[in-house]
Short mmCIF file of C-alpha atoms in Angstrom, two decimals:
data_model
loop_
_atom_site.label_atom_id
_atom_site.label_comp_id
_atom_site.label_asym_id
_atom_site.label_seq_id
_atom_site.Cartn_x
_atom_site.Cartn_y
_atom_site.Cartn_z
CA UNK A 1 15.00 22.62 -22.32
CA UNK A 2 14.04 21.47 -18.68
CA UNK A 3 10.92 19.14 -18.69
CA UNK A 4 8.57 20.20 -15.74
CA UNK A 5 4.88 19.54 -15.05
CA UNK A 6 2.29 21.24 -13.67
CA UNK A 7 -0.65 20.14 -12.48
CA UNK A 8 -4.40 21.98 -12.07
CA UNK A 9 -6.71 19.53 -9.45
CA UNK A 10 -10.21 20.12 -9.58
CA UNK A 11 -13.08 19.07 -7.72
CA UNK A 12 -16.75 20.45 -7.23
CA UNK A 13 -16.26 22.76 -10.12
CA UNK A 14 -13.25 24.37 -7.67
CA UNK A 15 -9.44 24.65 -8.64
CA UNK A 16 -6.88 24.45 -5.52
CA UNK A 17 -3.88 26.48 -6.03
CA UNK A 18 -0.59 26.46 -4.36
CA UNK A 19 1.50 30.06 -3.24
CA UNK A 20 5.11 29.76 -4.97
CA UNK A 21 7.64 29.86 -2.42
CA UNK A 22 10.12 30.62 -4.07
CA UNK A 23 11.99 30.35 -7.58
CA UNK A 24 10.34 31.78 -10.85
CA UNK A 25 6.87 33.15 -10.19
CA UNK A 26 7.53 33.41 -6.48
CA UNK A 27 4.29 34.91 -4.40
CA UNK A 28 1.82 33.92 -7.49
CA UNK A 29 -1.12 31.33 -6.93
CA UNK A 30 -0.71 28.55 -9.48
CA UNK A 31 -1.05 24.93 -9.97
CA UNK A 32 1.06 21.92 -8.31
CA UNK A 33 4.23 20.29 -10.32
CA UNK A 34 7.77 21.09 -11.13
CA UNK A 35 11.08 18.91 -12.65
CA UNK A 36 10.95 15.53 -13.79
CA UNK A 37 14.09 13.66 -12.40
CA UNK A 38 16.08 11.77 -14.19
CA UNK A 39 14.45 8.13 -15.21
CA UNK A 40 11.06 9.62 -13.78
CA UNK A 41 8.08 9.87 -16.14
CA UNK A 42 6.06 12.89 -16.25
CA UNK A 43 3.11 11.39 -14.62
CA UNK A 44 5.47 9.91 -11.72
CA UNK A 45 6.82 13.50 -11.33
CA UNK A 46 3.30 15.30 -11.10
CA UNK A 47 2.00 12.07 -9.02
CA UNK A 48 5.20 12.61 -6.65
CA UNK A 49 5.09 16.46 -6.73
CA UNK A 50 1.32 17.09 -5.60
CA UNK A 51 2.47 15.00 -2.82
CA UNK A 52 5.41 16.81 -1.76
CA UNK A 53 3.80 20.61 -2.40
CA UNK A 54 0.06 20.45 -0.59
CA UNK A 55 0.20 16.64 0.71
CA UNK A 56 -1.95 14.99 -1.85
CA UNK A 57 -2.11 11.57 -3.48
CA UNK A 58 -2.82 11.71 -6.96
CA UNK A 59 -2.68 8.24 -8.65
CA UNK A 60 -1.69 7.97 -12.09
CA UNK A 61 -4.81 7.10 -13.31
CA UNK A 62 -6.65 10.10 -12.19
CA UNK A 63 -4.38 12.20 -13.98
CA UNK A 64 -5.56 13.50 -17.92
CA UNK A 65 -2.91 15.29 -19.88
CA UNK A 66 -4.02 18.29 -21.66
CA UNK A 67 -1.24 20.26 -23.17
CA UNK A 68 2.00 20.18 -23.74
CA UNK A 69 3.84 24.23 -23.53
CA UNK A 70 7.53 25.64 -24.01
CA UNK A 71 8.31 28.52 -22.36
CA UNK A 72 11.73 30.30 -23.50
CA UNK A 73 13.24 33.49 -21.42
CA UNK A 74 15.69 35.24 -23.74
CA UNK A 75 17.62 36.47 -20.51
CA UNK A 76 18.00 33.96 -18.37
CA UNK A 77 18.77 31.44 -20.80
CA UNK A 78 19.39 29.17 -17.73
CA UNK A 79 15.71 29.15 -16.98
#
């Protein structure tokens, strides 16, 4: 099981969402994350990856968890 986030900022009552690029779900609008690296912690991966994705600084403390979701593909077991 790969541990990814994914992260949903809001402000105003508005949701910004990112195009996917490319990988699973590529040309869908969704939210900002992806893998946690080795020794990172799931808020330092969502933290670093709304940086690297749309340029944002998220701190740590403006982040609120809200669910926690496995996703299994029976054919690409790799996913």
């Amino acid at each position: 099981m790969r541990l990814a986030t994914l992260c949903f900022l809001i402000k105003d009552n508005q949701v910004c969402l990112a195009m996917k690029k490319r990988g699973f779900g590529v040309g869908k609008w969704n939210g900002v994350g992806g893998k946690v690296a080795e020794g990172e912690t799931i808020v330092g991966a969502t933290s670093r990856e709304a940086g690297e994705e749309i340029g944002v600084r998220v701190l740590p403390e403006e982040l609120e968890y809200k669910a926690s979701l496995r996703f299994y593909f029976n054919e690409k077991p790799e996913w």
